[in-house]
Amino acid sequence: MEKHHAEPIVLDGGNVVASRTKVILTDKVYAENPSIERKRLRSRLEELFQADCIFIPKEPFDLIGPADGMVRFVSEGCVLMNDYSTLDSGFGDKLRVLLERSGLEVGTLPLFEEKGTRHDDIPSAVGLYINYLRLGNIVVLPGYDRPEDQAALQKVQQVMPGTKVFQVPCRRLAEQGGVLNCISWTIKRGG
């Protein structure tokens, strides 16, 4: 009897934002896997992750489109997303509604855009706080030497009271197009 081998799935690690029971991905996963019918792709991803998949639109102005630059889980039922009010409030409203319809409580982190900084045609990530690094009860939050740094720090401390939050200068890193979650890989031992 011949074994059926499912075709491989193309998936960017930065496009997987997960809790224990939910995974958030941008819809770019459909474009990256055009040979797999959407319903079947969703089913396969939910089986692989053993979690419900929530598909959100990628930012219209982002060429790369990973979810970790848009939204992050704070707890099982709560996420933080970028505050798009100054960049694209229509997109931000659409994203919030989608997340809330999925049963999530939604808070926002500051977001600002610094024009003109690009690296190899990749836009700067300066102003992106949501791409923080979380290691258990420690959060390492990017800082850009801007007034928004303090607001982002206070918001994370408020929504994650049991964590130790550190802010580190990330301007030079972010000018390359990514921030802390982009350059890290966390592995949970024994889980």
Coordinates of N, CA, C and O in Angstrom, one line a residue:
M1 N 0.8 -1.2 0.0 CA 0.0 0.0 0.0 C 0.9 1.2 0.0 O 1.8 1.4 0.8
E2 N 0.6 2.2 -0.9 CA 1.4 3.4 -1.0 C 1.0 4.4 0.1 O -0.2 4.7 0.3
K3 N 2.0 5.0 0.7 CA 1.7 6.0 1.7 C 1.4 7.4 1.1 O 2.1 7.7 0.1
H4 N 0.5 8.1 1.6 CA 0.2 9.4 1.1 C 1.1 10.4 1.8 O 1.1 10.5 3.0
H5 N 1.9 11.2 1.0 CA 2.7 12.2 1.6 C 2.1 13.5 1.4 O 1.9 13.9 0.2
A6 N 1.7 14.2 2.4 CA 1.2 15.6 2.2 C 2.3 16.5 1.8 O 3.4 16.4 2.1
E7 N 1.9 17.4 0.9 CA 2.9 18.4 0.4 C 3.4 19.3 1.6 O 2.6 19.5 2.5
P8 N 4.6 19.7 1.5 CA 5.2 20.6 2.6 C 4.4 21.9 2.7 O 3.9 22.4 1.7
I9 N 4.4 22.4 3.9 CA 3.8 23.7 4.1 C 4.9 24.8 4.3 O 5.8 24.6 5.0
V10 N 4.8 25.9 3.5 CA 5.7 27.0 3.7 C 5.2 27.9 4.7 O 4.0 28.3 4.7
L11 N 6.0 28.1 5.8 CA 5.5 28.9 6.9 C 6.7 29.6 7.5 O 7.7 29.0 8.0
D12 N 6.6 30.9 7.6 CA 7.6 31.8 8.3 C 7.4 31.7 9.8 O 6.3 32.0 10.3
G13 N 8.4 31.5 10.6 CA 8.3 31.4 12.0 C 7.8 32.6 12.6 O 7.0 32.6 13.6
G14 N 8.1 33.8 12.1 CA 7.5 35.1 12.6 C 6.1 35.2 12.3 O 5.4 36.1 12.8
N15 N 5.5 34.4 11.5 CA 4.1 34.4 11.2 C 3.3 33.5 12.1 O 2.1 33.3 11.8
V16 N 3.9 33.0 13.1 CA 3.2 32.1 14.1 C 3.2 32.8 15.5 O 4.3 32.8 16.1
V17 N 2.1 33.3 15.9 CA 1.9 33.9 17.2 C 1.0 33.0 18.0 O -0.2 32.9 17.6
A18 N 1.5 32.3 19.0 CA 0.7 31.2 19.6 C 0.5 31.4 21.1 O 1.4 31.9 21.8
S19 N -0.6 30.8 21.5 CA -0.9 30.6 23.0 C -1.0 29.0 23.0 O -0.7 28.3 22.1
R20 N -1.5 28.5 24.1 CA -1.7 27.1 24.2 C -2.8 26.5 23.3 O -2.7 25.4 22.8
T21 N -3.9 27.3 23.1 CA -5.0 26.9 22.3 C -5.3 27.6 21.0 O -6.2 27.2 20.3
K22 N -4.6 28.7 20.8 CA -4.8 29.5 19.6 C -3.5 29.8 18.9 O -2.5 30.1 19.6
V23 N -3.5 29.9 17.6 CA -2.4 30.4 16.8 C -2.9 31.5 15.8 O -3.9 31.3 15.2
I24 N -2.2 32.6 15.8 CA -2.6 33.7 14.9 C -1.5 33.7 13.8 O -0.3 33.7 14.1
L25 N -2.0 33.8 12.6 CA -1.2 33.8 11.4 C -1.7 34.9 10.4 O -3.0 35.1 10.4
T26 N -0.9 35.5 9.7 CA -1.4 36.4 8.6 C -1.8 35.6 7.4 O -1.3 34.5 7.2
D27 N -2.7 36.1 6.6 CA -3.2 35.4 5.5 C -2.2 35.2 4.4 O -2.4 34.5 3.4
K28 N -1.0 35.7 4.6 CA 0.1 35.5 3.6 C 0.4 34.0 3.5 O 1.0 33.6 2.5
V29 N 0.1 33.2 4.5 CA 0.3 31.8 4.5 C -0.4 31.1 3.3 O 0.0 30.2 2.7
Y30 N -1.6 31.7 2.9 CA -2.3 31.2 1.7 C -1.5 31.5 0.4 O -1.4 30.6 -0.4
A31 N -1.0 32.7 0.3 CA -0.2 33.0 -0.9 C 1.1 32.2 -1.0 O 1.6 31.9 -2.1
E32 N 1.7 31.9 0.2 CA 2.9 31.1 0.2 C 2.7 29.6 -0.1 O 3.6 28.8 -0.2
N33 N 1.4 29.2 0.0 CA 1.0 27.8 -0.3 C -0.1 27.7 -1.3 O -1.2 27.1 -1.0
P34 N 0.1 28.2 -2.5 CA -1.0 28.3 -3.5 C -1.5 26.9 -3.9 O -2.6 26.8 -4.4
S35 N -0.7 25.9 -3.8 CA -1.2 24.6 -4.3 C -2.1 23.8 -3.3 O -2.6 22.8 -3.6
I36 N -2.2 24.4 -2.1 CA -3.0 23.8 -1.0 C -4.3 24.6 -0.9 O -4.3 25.8 -0.6
E37 N -5.4 23.9 -1.1 CA -6.7 24.6 -0.9 C -6.8 25.2 0.5 O -6.4 24.5 1.5
R38 N -7.4 26.4 0.6 CA -7.4 27.1 1.9 C -8.0 26.3 3.1 O -7.5 26.3 4.1
K39 N -9.1 25.6 2.8 CA -9.8 24.9 3.9 C -8.9 23.7 4.4 O -8.7 23.5 5.6
R40 N -8.2 23.0 3.4 CA -7.3 22.0 3.7 C -6.1 22.5 4.5 O -5.6 21.9 5.4
L41 N -5.6 23.6 4.0 CA -4.4 24.2 4.7 C -4.7 24.6 6.1 O -4.0 24.3 7.0
R42 N -5.9 25.2 6.3 CA -6.3 25.5 7.7 C -6.4 24.3 8.6 O -5.9 24.2 9.7
S43 N -7.0 23.3 8.0 CA -7.2 22.0 8.8 C -5.8 21.4 9.1 O -5.6 20.9 10.2
R44 N -4.9 21.4 8.2 CA -3.6 20.8 8.4 C -2.8 21.6 9.5 O -2.1 21.1 10.3
L45 N -2.9 22.9 9.4 CA -2.2 23.8 10.4 C -2.8 23.6 11.8 O -2.1 23.5 12.7
E46 N -4.1 23.5 11.9 CA -4.7 23.2 13.2 C -4.3 21.9 13.7 O -4.1 21.7 14.9
E47 N -4.2 20.9 12.9 CA -3.7 19.6 13.3 C -2.3 19.6 13.8 O -1.9 19.1 14.8
L48 N -1.4 20.3 13.0 CA 0.0 20.4 13.4 C 0.2 21.2 14.7 O 1.0 20.7 15.5
F49 N -0.5 22.3 14.8 CA -0.4 23.1 16.0 C -1.2 22.6 17.2 O -1.0 23.0 18.3
Q50 N -2.2 21.7 16.9 CA -3.1 21.3 18.0 C -3.8 22.5 18.6 O -3.9 22.6 19.9
A51 N -4.2 23.4 17.8 CA -4.8 24.7 18.2 C -5.7 25.3 17.2 O -5.5 24.9 16.0
D52 N -6.6 26.1 17.5 CA -7.4 26.9 16.6 C -6.6 27.9 15.9 O -5.8 28.6 16.6
C53 N -6.7 28.0 14.6 CA -5.9 29.0 13.8 C -6.8 30.2 13.5 O -8.0 30.1 13.1
I54 N -6.3 31.4 13.8 CA -7.0 32.7 13.5 C -6.1 33.3 12.4 O -5.0 33.6 12.6
F55 N -6.8 33.6 11.3 CA -6.1 34.2 10.2 C -6.4 35.7 10.1 O -7.6 36.0 10.2
I56 N -5.4 36.5 10.1 CA -5.6 38.0 10.0 C -5.0 38.5 8.8 O -4.1 37.9 8.2
P57 N -5.4 39.6 8.3 CA -4.8 40.2 7.1 C -3.4 40.7 7.4 O -3.2 41.2 8.5
K58 N -2.5 40.6 6.5 CA -1.2 41.2 6.7 C -1.3 42.7 6.6 O -2.2 43.2 5.9
E59 N -0.4 43.5 7.2 CA -0.4 44.9 7.0 C -0.3 45.3 5.6 O 0.6 44.7 4.9
P60 N -1.1 46.2 5.1 CA -1.1 46.5 3.7 C 0.2 47.2 3.2 O 0.6 47.1 2.1
F61 N 1.0 47.8 4.2 CA 2.2 48.5 3.9 C 3.4 47.7 4.2 O 4.6 48.1 4.1
D62 N 3.3 46.4 4.6 CA 4.4 45.5 5.0 C 4.7 44.5 3.9 O 3.8 43.7 3.5
L63 N 5.9 44.5 3.4 CA 6.2 43.6 2.3 C 6.4 42.1 2.8 O 6.1 41.2 2.1
I64 N 6.8 42.0 4.1 CA 7.1 40.7 4.6 C 5.9 40.0 5.2 O 5.6 38.9 5.1
G65 N 5.2 40.8 6.0 CA 3.9 40.4 6.6 C 3.8 39.4 7.7 O 2.8 38.6 7.7
P66 N 4.7 39.3 8.6 CA 4.6 38.3 9.7 C 3.6 38.8 10.8 O 3.5 40.0 11.0
A67 N 3.0 37.9 11.5 CA 2.0 38.3 12.6 C 2.8 38.8 13.8 O 2.2 39.7 14.5
D68 N 4.0 38.4 14.0 CA 4.7 38.9 15.3 C 5.1 40.4 15.2 O 5.5 40.9 16.2
G69 N 4.9 41.0 14.1 CA 5.0 42.5 14.1 C 3.7 43.2 14.2 O 3.6 44.4 14.1
M70 N 2.6 42.5 14.5 CA 1.3 43.1 14.6 C 0.6 42.8 15.9 O -0.1 43.6 16.4
V71 N 0.8 41.5 16.4 CA 0.0 41.1 17.5 C 0.8 40.1 18.3 O 1.6 39.3 17.8
R72 N 0.6 40.1 19.7 CA 1.2 39.1 20.5 C 0.3 38.7 21.7 O -0.5 39.5 22.2
F73 N 0.4 37.5 22.1 CA -0.4 37.0 23.2 C 0.2 37.5 24.5 O 1.4 37.5 24.7
V74 N -0.7 38.0 25.4 CA -0.3 38.4 26.8 C -0.7 37.2 27.7 O 0.1 36.9 28.6
S75 N -1.8 36.6 27.4 CA -2.3 35.4 28.2 C -3.2 34.7 27.2 O -3.3 35.0 26.1
E76 N -3.8 33.6 27.7 CA -4.6 32.7 26.8 C -5.7 33.5 26.1 O -5.9 33.2 24.9
G77 N -6.3 34.4 26.8 CA -7.5 35.1 26.2 C -7.2 36.5 25.9 O -8.2 37.3 25.6
C78 N -6.0 37.0 25.9 CA -5.7 38.4 25.8 C -4.5 38.6 24.9 O -3.5 38.0 25.0
V79 N -4.6 39.6 23.9 CA -3.5 39.9 23.0 C -3.3 41.4 23.1 O -4.1 42.2 23.5
L80 N -2.0 41.8 22.7 CA -1.7 43.2 22.4 C -1.5 43.3 20.9 O -1.0 42.4 20.3
M81 N -2.0 44.4 20.4 CA -1.7 44.7 19.0 C -1.2 46.1 18.8 O -1.2 46.9 19.8
N82 N -0.6 46.4 17.7 CA -0.2 47.7 17.4 C -1.3 48.7 17.4 O -2.4 48.4 17.0
D83 N -1.0 49.9 17.9 CA -2.0 51.0 17.8 C -1.8 51.7 16.5 O -0.9 52.5 16.2
Y84 N -2.7 51.3 15.5 CA -2.6 51.8 14.1 C -3.3 53.1 13.9 O -3.4 53.6 12.8
S85 N -3.7 53.8 15.0 CA -4.5 55.0 14.8 C -3.8 56.1 14.0 O -4.5 56.8 13.3
T86 N -2.5 56.2 14.1 CA -1.8 57.3 13.3 C -1.3 56.8 12.0 O -1.0 57.6 11.1
L87 N -1.3 55.5 11.7 CA -0.7 54.9 10.5 C -1.9 54.5 9.5 O -1.8 54.9 8.4
D88 N -2.8 53.7 10.0 CA -3.9 53.2 9.2 C -5.0 52.8 10.1 O -5.2 51.6 10.4
S89 N -5.8 53.7 10.6 CA -6.9 53.4 11.6 C -7.9 52.4 11.0 O -8.4 51.6 11.8
G90 N -8.2 52.5 9.7 CA -9.2 51.5 9.2 C -8.7 50.1 9.3 O -9.4 49.2 9.7
F91 N -7.4 49.9 9.0 CA -6.8 48.6 9.1 C -6.8 48.2 10.6 O -7.1 47.0 10.9
G92 N -6.4 49.1 11.5 CA -6.4 48.8 12.9 C -7.8 48.4 13.4 O -7.9 47.4 14.2
D93 N -8.8 49.1 13.0 CA -10.2 48.8 13.4 C -10.6 47.4 12.9 O -11.2 46.6 13.7
K94 N -10.2 47.1 11.7 CA -10.6 45.8 11.1 C -9.9 44.6 11.9 O -10.5 43.6 12.2
L95 N -8.6 44.8 12.2 CA -7.8 43.8 12.9 C -8.4 43.6 14.3 O -8.6 42.5 14.7
R96 N -8.7 44.7 15.0 CA -9.3 44.6 16.4 C -10.6 43.8 16.3 O -10.8 42.9 17.2
V97 N -11.5 44.1 15.4 CA -12.8 43.4 15.3 C -12.5 41.9 15.1 O -13.2 41.1 15.7
L98 N -11.6 41.6 14.2 CA -11.3 40.2 13.8 C -10.9 39.5 15.1 O -11.3 38.3 15.4
L99 N -10.0 40.1 15.8 CA -9.4 39.4 17.0 C -10.5 39.3 18.1 O -10.6 38.2 18.8
E100 N -11.3 40.3 18.3 CA -12.4 40.3 19.3 C -13.4 39.2 18.9 O -13.9 38.5 19.8
R101 N -13.7 39.1 17.6 CA -14.7 38.0 17.2 C -14.1 36.6 17.4 O -14.9 35.7 17.5
S102 N -12.8 36.5 17.5 CA -12.2 35.2 17.9 C -12.2 35.0 19.4 O -11.6 34.0 19.8
G103 N -12.8 35.9 20.1 CA -12.9 35.7 21.6 C -11.8 36.2 22.4 O -11.6 35.9 23.5
L104 N -11.0 37.1 21.8 CA -9.8 37.6 22.5 C -10.1 39.0 23.0 O -10.7 39.8 22.3
E105 N -9.5 39.3 24.2 CA -9.5 40.7 24.7 C -8.3 41.3 24.0 O -7.2 40.7 23.9
V106 N -8.5 42.6 23.6 CA -7.4 43.2 22.8 C -7.0 44.6 23.4 O -7.8 45.4 23.7
G107 N -5.7 44.7 23.7 CA -5.1 46.0 24.1 C -4.1 46.4 23.0 O -3.8 45.7 22.1
T108 N -3.6 47.7 23.2 CA -2.7 48.2 22.1 C -1.4 48.6 22.7 O -1.4 49.0 23.9
L109 N -0.4 48.6 21.9 CA 0.9 49.1 22.2 C 1.2 50.3 21.2 O 0.8 50.2 20.1
P110 N 1.9 51.3 21.7 CA 2.2 52.4 20.7 C 2.9 51.9 19.5 O 3.6 50.9 19.5
L111 N 2.8 52.6 18.4 CA 3.4 52.3 17.1 C 3.6 53.7 16.4 O 2.8 54.5 16.4
F112 N 4.8 53.9 16.0 CA 5.1 55.1 15.2 C 6.0 54.6 14.0 O 6.6 53.6 14.0
E113 N 5.9 55.4 13.0 CA 6.7 55.1 11.8 C 7.7 56.2 11.5 O 7.4 57.4 11.6
E114 N 8.9 55.7 11.2 CA 10.0 56.7 10.9 C 10.3 56.5 9.5 O 10.8 55.5 9.0
K115 N 10.0 57.5 8.7 CA 10.2 57.5 7.2 C 11.6 57.5 6.8 O 12.5 58.0 7.6
G116 N 11.9 56.9 5.7 CA 13.2 57.1 5.1 C 14.3 56.0 5.4 O 15.2 55.9 4.7
T117 N 14.1 55.2 6.5 CA 15.1 54.3 6.9 C 14.7 52.9 6.2 O 13.7 52.4 6.5
R118 N 15.6 52.4 5.4 CA 15.3 51.1 4.7 C 16.7 50.4 4.7 O 17.7 51.0 4.6
H119 N 16.6 49.1 4.7 CA 17.7 48.2 4.5 C 17.4 47.1 3.5 O 16.5 46.3 3.7
D120 N 18.1 47.2 2.4 CA 17.8 46.2 1.3 C 16.3 46.1 0.9 O 15.8 45.0 0.8
D121 N 15.7 47.3 0.8 CA 14.3 47.4 0.4 C 13.3 46.9 1.5 O 12.1 46.7 1.3
I122 N 13.9 46.6 2.7 CA 13.0 46.2 3.8 C 12.8 47.5 4.7 O 13.8 48.1 5.1
P123 N 11.5 47.8 5.0 CA 11.3 49.0 5.8 C 11.8 48.9 7.2 O 11.9 47.8 7.7
S124 N 12.2 50.0 7.8 CA 12.7 50.0 9.1 C 11.6 49.5 10.1 O 10.4 49.7 9.8
A125 N 12.0 48.9 11.2 CA 11.0 48.5 12.2 C 11.1 49.4 13.4 O 10.6 49.1 14.5
V126 N 11.8 50.5 13.3 CA 11.9 51.5 14.3 C 10.4 52.0 14.6 O 9.7 52.4 13.7
G127 N 10.0 51.9 15.9 CA 8.7 52.3 16.3 C 7.8 51.1 16.6 O 6.7 51.3 17.0
L128 N 8.3 49.9 16.3 CA 7.6 48.7 16.5 C 7.9 48.1 17.9 O 9.0 47.6 18.1
Y129 N 7.0 48.2 18.9 CA 7.2 47.7 20.2 C 6.7 46.3 20.4 O 7.1 45.6 21.2
I130 N 5.7 45.9 19.5 CA 5.1 44.6 19.7 C 6.0 43.4 19.4 O 5.8 42.3 19.9
N131 N 7.1 43.7 18.8 CA 8.1 42.6 18.5 C 9.1 42.4 19.6 O 10.3 42.3 19.4
Y132 N 8.6 42.4 20.8 CA 9.4 42.2 22.0 C 9.7 40.7 22.2 O 9.2 39.9 21.5
L133 N 10.7 40.4 23.1 CA 11.1 39.1 23.4 C 10.5 38.7 24.7 O 10.6 39.5 25.7
R134 N 9.8 37.6 24.8 CA 9.3 37.1 26.1 C 9.9 35.8 26.4 O 9.8 34.8 25.6
L135 N 10.5 35.7 27.6 CA 11.1 34.4 28.1 C 10.5 34.2 29.5 O 10.9 34.7 30.5
G136 N 9.4 33.4 29.5 CA 8.7 33.1 30.8 C 8.2 34.4 31.4 O 7.3 35.1 30.8
N137 N 8.7 34.7 32.6 CA 8.1 36.0 33.2 C 9.1 37.2 33.0 O 9.0 38.2 33.7
I138 N 9.9 37.1 32.0 CA 10.8 38.2 31.6 C 10.4 38.7 30.2 O 10.2 37.9 29.3
V139 N 10.2 40.0 30.1 CA 9.9 40.7 28.8 C 11.0 41.7 28.5 O 11.3 42.5 29.3
V140 N 11.6 41.5 27.3 CA 12.6 42.5 26.8 C 11.9 43.3 25.7 O 11.6 42.7 24.7
L141 N 11.7 44.5 26.0 CA 11.0 45.4 25.2 C 12.0 46.4 24.4 O 12.9 46.9 25.0
P142 N 11.8 46.6 23.1 CA 12.6 47.5 22.4 C 12.4 48.9 22.8 O 11.3 49.3 23.2
G143 N 13.5 49.7 22.7 CA 13.4 51.1 23.0 C 14.1 51.8 21.8 O 15.0 51.3 21.2
Y144 N 13.6 53.1 21.5 CA 14.1 53.8 20.3 C 14.5 55.2 20.7 O 14.6 56.1 19.8
D145 N 14.7 55.5 22.0 CA 15.0 56.9 22.5 C 14.0 57.9 22.0 O 14.3 58.9 21.5
R146 N 12.7 57.5 22.2 CA 11.6 58.4 21.9 C 10.6 58.4 23.1 O 10.6 57.5 23.9
P147 N 9.8 59.4 23.1 CA 8.8 59.5 24.2 C 7.8 58.3 24.3 O 7.4 57.9 25.4
E148 N 7.6 57.7 23.1 CA 6.7 56.5 23.1 C 7.3 55.3 23.9 O 6.6 54.4 24.3
D149 N 8.6 55.3 24.1 CA 9.3 54.2 24.8 C 8.6 54.1 26.2 O 8.4 53.0 26.6
Q150 N 8.4 55.2 26.9 CA 7.9 55.1 28.3 C 6.5 54.6 28.3 O 6.1 53.8 29.1
A151 N 5.7 55.1 27.3 CA 4.3 54.6 27.2 C 4.2 53.1 26.9 O 3.4 52.4 27.5
A152 N 5.1 52.6 26.1 CA 5.1 51.2 25.8 C 5.5 50.4 27.0 O 4.9 49.4 27.3
L153 N 6.5 50.9 27.7 CA 7.0 50.2 28.9 C 5.9 50.1 30.0 O 5.6 49.1 30.5
Q154 N 5.2 51.2 30.2 CA 4.1 51.3 31.2 C 3.0 50.4 30.8 O 2.4 49.7 31.6
K155 N 2.6 50.3 29.5 CA 1.5 49.4 29.0 C 1.9 48.0 29.3 O 1.0 47.2 29.8
V156 N 3.1 47.6 28.9 CA 3.5 46.2 29.1 C 3.5 45.8 30.6 O 3.0 44.8 31.0
Q157 N 4.0 46.7 31.5 CA 4.0 46.5 32.9 C 2.5 46.4 33.4 O 2.3 45.6 34.3
Q158 N 1.6 47.2 32.9 CA 0.2 47.1 33.3 C -0.5 45.8 32.9 O -1.2 45.2 33.7
V159 N -0.3 45.4 31.7 CA -1.0 44.2 31.2 C -0.3 42.9 31.6 O -0.9 41.8 31.5
M160 N 0.9 42.9 32.0 CA 1.7 41.7 32.4 C 2.3 42.0 33.8 O 3.5 42.0 33.9
P161 N 1.4 42.1 34.8 CA 1.9 42.5 36.1 C 2.9 41.5 36.8 O 3.7 41.9 37.6
G162 N 2.8 40.3 36.4 CA 3.7 39.3 37.0 C 5.1 39.1 36.3 O 5.8 38.2 36.6
T163 N 5.4 40.0 35.4 CA 6.6 39.9 34.6 C 7.6 41.0 35.0 O 7.2 42.0 35.6
K164 N 8.9 40.7 34.7 CA 9.9 41.7 34.9 C 10.1 42.3 33.5 O 10.4 41.5 32.5
V165 N 10.0 43.6 33.3 CA 10.1 44.2 32.0 C 11.4 45.0 31.9 O 11.6 45.9 32.7
F166 N 12.2 44.7 30.9 CA 13.4 45.4 30.7 C 13.3 46.1 29.3 O 12.8 45.5 28.3
Q167 N 13.8 47.3 29.2 CA 13.8 48.0 27.9 C 15.2 48.1 27.4 O 16.0 48.6 28.2
V168 N 15.5 47.7 26.2 CA 16.9 47.8 25.7 C 16.9 48.6 24.4 O 15.9 48.6 23.6
P169 N 17.9 49.4 24.1 CA 18.0 50.2 22.9 C 18.0 49.3 21.7 O 18.9 48.4 21.6
C170 N 17.2 49.6 20.7 CA 17.1 48.7 19.6 C 17.0 49.4 18.2 O 16.7 48.9 17.2
R171 N 17.3 50.7 18.3 CA 17.2 51.5 17.0 C 18.1 50.9 15.9 O 17.6 50.7 14.8
R172 N 19.3 50.6 16.1 CA 20.2 50.1 15.0 C 19.7 48.8 14.5 O 19.7 48.5 13.3
L173 N 19.3 47.9 15.4 CA 18.7 46.6 15.0 C 17.4 46.9 14.2 O 17.3 46.3 13.1
A174 N 16.5 47.7 14.6 CA 15.3 47.9 14.0 C 15.4 48.6 12.6 O 14.6 48.4 11.7
E175 N 16.5 49.4 12.5 CA 16.7 50.0 11.2 C 17.0 48.9 10.1 O 16.9 49.2 8.9
Q176 N 17.4 47.7 10.5 CA 17.7 46.6 9.6 C 16.4 45.9 9.2 O 16.4 45.0 8.3
G177 N 15.2 46.2 9.8 CA 14.0 45.7 9.4 C 13.3 44.7 10.4 O 12.2 44.2 10.1
G178 N 13.9 44.4 11.5 CA 13.3 43.6 12.5 C 13.7 44.0 13.9 O 14.6 44.8 14.1
V179 N 13.1 43.4 14.9 CA 13.4 43.7 16.3 C 13.7 42.4 17.1 O 14.1 41.4 16.5
L180 N 13.4 42.4 18.3 CA 13.8 41.3 19.2 C 13.2 39.9 19.0 O 14.0 38.9 19.0
N181 N 11.9 39.8 18.7 CA 11.4 38.5 18.4 C 11.9 38.0 17.1 O 12.1 36.8 16.9
C182 N 12.2 38.9 16.1 CA 12.7 38.5 14.8 C 14.1 37.8 14.9 O 14.4 36.9 14.1
I183 N 14.9 38.2 15.9 CA 16.3 37.7 15.9 C 16.5 36.6 17.0 O 17.6 36.2 17.3
S184 N 15.4 36.2 17.6 CA 15.5 35.2 18.6 C 14.7 33.9 18.3 O 13.9 33.9 17.4
W185 N 15.0 32.9 19.0 CA 14.4 31.6 18.9 C 14.3 31.0 20.3 O 15.3 30.7 20.9
T186 N 13.1 30.9 20.8 CA 12.9 30.4 22.1 C 12.4 28.9 22.1 O 11.6 28.6 21.2
I187 N 13.0 28.1 22.9 CA 12.7 26.7 23.0 C 12.3 26.4 24.4 O 13.0 26.7 25.3
K188 N 11.1 25.8 24.6 CA 10.7 25.4 25.9 C 11.1 24.0 26.2 O 10.8 23.0 25.4
R189 N 11.9 23.8 27.2 CA 12.4 22.5 27.5 C 11.4 21.7 28.3 O 10.7 22.2 29.1
G190 N 11.3 20.4 28.0 CA 10.4 19.5 28.8 C 9.0 19.7 28.5 O 8.1 19.2 29.2
G191 N 8.6 20.5 27.5 CA 7.2 20.8 27.2 C 6.9 20.1 25.9 O 5.9 19.8 25.4

